[in-house]
PDB file of C-alpha atoms in Angstrom:
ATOM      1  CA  UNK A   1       0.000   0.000   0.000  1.00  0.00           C
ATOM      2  CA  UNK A   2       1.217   3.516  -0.565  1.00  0.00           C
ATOM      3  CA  UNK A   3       0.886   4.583   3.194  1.00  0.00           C
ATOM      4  CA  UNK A   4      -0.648   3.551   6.459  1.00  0.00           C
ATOM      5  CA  UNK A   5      -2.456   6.813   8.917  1.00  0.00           C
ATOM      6  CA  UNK A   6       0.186   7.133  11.790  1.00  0.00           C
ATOM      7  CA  UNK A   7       2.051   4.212  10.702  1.00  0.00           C
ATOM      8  CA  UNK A   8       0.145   2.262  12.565  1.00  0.00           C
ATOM      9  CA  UNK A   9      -0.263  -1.256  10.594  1.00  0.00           C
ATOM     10  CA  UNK A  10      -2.048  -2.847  13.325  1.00  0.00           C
ATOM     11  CA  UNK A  11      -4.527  -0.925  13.322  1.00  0.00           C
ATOM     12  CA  UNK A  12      -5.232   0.126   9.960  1.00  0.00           C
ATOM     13  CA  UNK A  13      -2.998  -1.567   7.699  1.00  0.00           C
ATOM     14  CA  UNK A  14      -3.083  -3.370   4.353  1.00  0.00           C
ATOM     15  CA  UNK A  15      -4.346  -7.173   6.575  1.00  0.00           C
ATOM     16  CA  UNK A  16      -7.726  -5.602   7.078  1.00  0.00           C
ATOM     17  CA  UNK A  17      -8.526  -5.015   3.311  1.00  0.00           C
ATOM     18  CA  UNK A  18      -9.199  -8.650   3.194  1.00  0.00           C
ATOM     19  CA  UNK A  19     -10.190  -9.924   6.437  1.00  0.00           C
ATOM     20  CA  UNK A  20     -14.019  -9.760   6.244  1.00  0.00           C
ATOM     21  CA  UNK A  21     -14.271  -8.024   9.165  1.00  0.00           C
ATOM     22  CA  UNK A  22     -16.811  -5.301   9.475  1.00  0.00           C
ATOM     23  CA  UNK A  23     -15.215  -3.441  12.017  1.00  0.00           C
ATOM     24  CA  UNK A  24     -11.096  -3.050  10.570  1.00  0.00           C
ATOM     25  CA  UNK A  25     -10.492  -1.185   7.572  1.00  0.00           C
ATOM     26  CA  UNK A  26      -6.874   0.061   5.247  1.00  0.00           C
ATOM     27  CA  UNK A  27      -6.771   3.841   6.312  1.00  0.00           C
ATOM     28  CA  UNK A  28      -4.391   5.814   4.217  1.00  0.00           C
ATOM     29  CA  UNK A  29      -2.444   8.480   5.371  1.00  0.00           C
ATOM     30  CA  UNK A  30      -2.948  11.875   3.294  1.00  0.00           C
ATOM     31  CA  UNK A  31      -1.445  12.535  -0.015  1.00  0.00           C
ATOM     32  CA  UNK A  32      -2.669  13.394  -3.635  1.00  0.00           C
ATOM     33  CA  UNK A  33      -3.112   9.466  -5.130  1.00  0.00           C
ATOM     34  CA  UNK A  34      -2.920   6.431  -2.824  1.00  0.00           C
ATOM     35  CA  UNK A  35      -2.488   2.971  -4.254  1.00  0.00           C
ATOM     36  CA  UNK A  36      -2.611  -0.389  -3.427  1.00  0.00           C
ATOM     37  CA  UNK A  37      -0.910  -3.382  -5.359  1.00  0.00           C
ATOM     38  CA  UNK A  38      -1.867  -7.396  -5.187  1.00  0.00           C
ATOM     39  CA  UNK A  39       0.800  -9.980  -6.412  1.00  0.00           C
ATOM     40  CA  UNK A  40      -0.886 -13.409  -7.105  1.00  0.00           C
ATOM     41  CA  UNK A  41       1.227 -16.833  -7.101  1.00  0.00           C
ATOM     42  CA  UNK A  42      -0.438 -17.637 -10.573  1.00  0.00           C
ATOM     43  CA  UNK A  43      -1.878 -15.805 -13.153  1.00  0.00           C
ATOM     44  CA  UNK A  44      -5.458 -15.225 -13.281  1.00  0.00           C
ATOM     45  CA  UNK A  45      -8.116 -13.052 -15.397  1.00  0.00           C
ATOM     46  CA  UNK A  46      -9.629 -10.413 -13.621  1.00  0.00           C
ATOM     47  CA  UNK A  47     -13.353  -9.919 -14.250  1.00  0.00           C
ATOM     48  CA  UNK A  48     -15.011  -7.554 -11.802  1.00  0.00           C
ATOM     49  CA  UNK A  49     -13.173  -5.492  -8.631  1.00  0.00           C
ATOM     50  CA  UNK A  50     -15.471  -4.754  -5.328  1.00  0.00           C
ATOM     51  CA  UNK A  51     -13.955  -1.679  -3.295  1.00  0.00           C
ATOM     52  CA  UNK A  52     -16.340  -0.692  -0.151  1.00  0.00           C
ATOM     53  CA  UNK A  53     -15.118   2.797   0.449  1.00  0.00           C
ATOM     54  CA  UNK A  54     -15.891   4.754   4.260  1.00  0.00           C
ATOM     55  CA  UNK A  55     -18.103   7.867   2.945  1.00  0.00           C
ATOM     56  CA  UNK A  56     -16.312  11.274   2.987  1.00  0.00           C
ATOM     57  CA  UNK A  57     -12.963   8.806   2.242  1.00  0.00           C
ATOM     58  CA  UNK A  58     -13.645   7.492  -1.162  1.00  0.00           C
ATOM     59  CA  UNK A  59     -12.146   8.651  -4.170  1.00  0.00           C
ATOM     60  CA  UNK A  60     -13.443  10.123  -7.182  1.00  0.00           C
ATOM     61  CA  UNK A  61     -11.234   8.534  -9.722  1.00  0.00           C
ATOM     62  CA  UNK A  62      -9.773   5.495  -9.816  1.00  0.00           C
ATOM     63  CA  UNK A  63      -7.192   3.050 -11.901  1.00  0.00           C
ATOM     64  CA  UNK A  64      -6.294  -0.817 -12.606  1.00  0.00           C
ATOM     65  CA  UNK A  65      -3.335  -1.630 -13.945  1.00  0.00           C
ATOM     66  CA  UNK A  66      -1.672  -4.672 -14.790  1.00  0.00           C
ATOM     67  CA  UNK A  67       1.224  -7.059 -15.741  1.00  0.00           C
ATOM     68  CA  UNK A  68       2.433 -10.403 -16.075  1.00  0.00           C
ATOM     69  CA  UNK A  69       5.330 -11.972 -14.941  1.00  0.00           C
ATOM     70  CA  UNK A  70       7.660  -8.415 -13.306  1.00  0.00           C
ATOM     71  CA  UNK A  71       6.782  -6.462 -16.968  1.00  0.00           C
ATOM     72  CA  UNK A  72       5.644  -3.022 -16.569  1.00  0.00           C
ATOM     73  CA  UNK A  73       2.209  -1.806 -15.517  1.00  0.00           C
ATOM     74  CA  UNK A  74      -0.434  -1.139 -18.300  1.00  0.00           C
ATOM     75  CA  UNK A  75      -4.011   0.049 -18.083  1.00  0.00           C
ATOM     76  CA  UNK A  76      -6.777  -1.888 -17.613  1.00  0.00           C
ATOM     77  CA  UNK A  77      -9.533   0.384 -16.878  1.00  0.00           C
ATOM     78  CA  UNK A  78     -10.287   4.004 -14.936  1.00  0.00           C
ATOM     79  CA  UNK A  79     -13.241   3.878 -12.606  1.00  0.00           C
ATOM     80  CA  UNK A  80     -15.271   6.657 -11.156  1.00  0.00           C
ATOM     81  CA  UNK A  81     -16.457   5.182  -7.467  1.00  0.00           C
ATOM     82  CA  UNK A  82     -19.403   7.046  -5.443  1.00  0.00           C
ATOM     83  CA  UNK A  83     -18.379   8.635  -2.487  1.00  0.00           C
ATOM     84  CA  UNK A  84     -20.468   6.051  -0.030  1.00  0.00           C
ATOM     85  CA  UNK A  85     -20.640   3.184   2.012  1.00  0.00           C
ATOM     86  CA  UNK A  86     -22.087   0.625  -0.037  1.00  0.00           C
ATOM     87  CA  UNK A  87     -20.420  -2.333  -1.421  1.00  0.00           C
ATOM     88  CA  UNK A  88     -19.440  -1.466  -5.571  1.00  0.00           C
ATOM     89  CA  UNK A  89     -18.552  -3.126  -8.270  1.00  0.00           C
ATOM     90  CA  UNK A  90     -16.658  -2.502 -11.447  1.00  0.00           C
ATOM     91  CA  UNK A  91     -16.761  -4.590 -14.284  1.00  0.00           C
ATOM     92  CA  UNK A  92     -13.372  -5.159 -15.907  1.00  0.00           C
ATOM     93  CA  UNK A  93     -12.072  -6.005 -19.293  1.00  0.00           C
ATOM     94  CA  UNK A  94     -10.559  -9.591 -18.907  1.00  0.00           C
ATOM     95  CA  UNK A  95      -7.225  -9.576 -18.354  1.00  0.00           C
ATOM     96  CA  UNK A  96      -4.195 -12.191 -17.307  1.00  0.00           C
ATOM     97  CA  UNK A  97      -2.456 -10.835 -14.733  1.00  0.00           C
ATOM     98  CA  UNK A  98       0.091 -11.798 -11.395  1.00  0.00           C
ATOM     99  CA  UNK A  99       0.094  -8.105 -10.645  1.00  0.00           C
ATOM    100  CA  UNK A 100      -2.561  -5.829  -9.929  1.00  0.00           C
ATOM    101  CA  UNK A 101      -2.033  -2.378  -9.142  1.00  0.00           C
ATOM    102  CA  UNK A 102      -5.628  -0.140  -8.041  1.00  0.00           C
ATOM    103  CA  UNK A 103      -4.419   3.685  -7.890  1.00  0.00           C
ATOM    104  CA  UNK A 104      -6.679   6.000  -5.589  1.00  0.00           C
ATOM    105  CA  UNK A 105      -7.098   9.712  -7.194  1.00  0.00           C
ATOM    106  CA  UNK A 106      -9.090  12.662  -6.518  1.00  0.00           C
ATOM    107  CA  UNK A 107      -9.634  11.708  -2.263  1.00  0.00           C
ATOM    108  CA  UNK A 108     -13.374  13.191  -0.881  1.00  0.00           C
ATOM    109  CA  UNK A 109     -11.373  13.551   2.353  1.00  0.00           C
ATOM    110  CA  UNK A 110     -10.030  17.434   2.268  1.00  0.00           C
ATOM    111  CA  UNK A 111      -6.466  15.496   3.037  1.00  0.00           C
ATOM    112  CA  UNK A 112      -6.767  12.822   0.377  1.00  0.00           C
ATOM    113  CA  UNK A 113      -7.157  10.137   3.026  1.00  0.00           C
ATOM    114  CA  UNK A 114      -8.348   7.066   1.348  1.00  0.00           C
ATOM    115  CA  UNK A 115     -10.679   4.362   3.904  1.00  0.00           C
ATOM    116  CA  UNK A 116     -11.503   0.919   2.418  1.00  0.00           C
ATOM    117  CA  UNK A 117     -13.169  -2.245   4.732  1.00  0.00           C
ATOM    118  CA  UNK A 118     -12.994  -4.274   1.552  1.00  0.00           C
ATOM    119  CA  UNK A 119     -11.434  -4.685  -1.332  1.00  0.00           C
ATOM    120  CA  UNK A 120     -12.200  -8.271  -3.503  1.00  0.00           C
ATOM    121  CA  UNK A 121     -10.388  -8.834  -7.108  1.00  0.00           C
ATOM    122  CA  UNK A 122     -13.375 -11.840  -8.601  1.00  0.00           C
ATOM    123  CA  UNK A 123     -12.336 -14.133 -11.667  1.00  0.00           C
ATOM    124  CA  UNK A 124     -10.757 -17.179 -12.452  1.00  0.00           C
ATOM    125  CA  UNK A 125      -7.435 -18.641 -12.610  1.00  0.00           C
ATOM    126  CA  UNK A 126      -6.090 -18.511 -16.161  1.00  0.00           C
ATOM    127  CA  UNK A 127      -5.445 -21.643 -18.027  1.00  0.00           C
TER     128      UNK A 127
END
């Protein structure tokens, strides 16, 4: 992740964007873009990406990008999430990937603090 609030991993680090718990969350520190990159052990085609944002610490822009196998990032797809609590999904051209990299632009918070309680990559393992 591109920063932690305080530095303080254990209570808001990168761990609680995929533990299912409703009560941890990623909080960003402040900063213009904040990003957050996943590294499978196998490459797999992306299909859809479900961010649930805290409202009044979403962003209003947002980026995938990809590669396979250390080559450089390219662009999947921008996405424009709401500034709310709900649950959202973004449909995503397939793509093979073992690196995923979901950039954070244009923060709702006044200090471009980012909150996320979930972040889910869905698709399949390529073949």
């Amino acid at each position: 992740v591109s920063s932690v609030l305080n530095r303080n991993s254990r209570q808001f680090g990168k761990k609680h964007l995929f533990d299912q718990d409703e009560e941890t969350c990623w909080n960003s520190d402040q900063g213009p873009s904040q990003w957050v990159t996943l590294e499978f052990p196998q490459r797999v085609c992306v299909s859809q990406l479900q961010i649930q944002f805290q409202g009044g610490f979403s962003s209003q822009r947002g980026r995938l990008e990809g590669s396979q196998r250390g080559e450089a990032l390219s662009k999947i797809v921008d996405f424009y999430p709401k500034d709310d609590n709900s649950l959202q999904t973004f449909s995503v051209p397939p793509a093979e990937v073992d690196q995923l990299k979901v950039t954070f632009e244009g923060a709702t918070d006044f200090f471009g603090r980012v909150v996320i309680y979930h972040l889910r990559v869905l698709g399949d393992k390529a073949v």
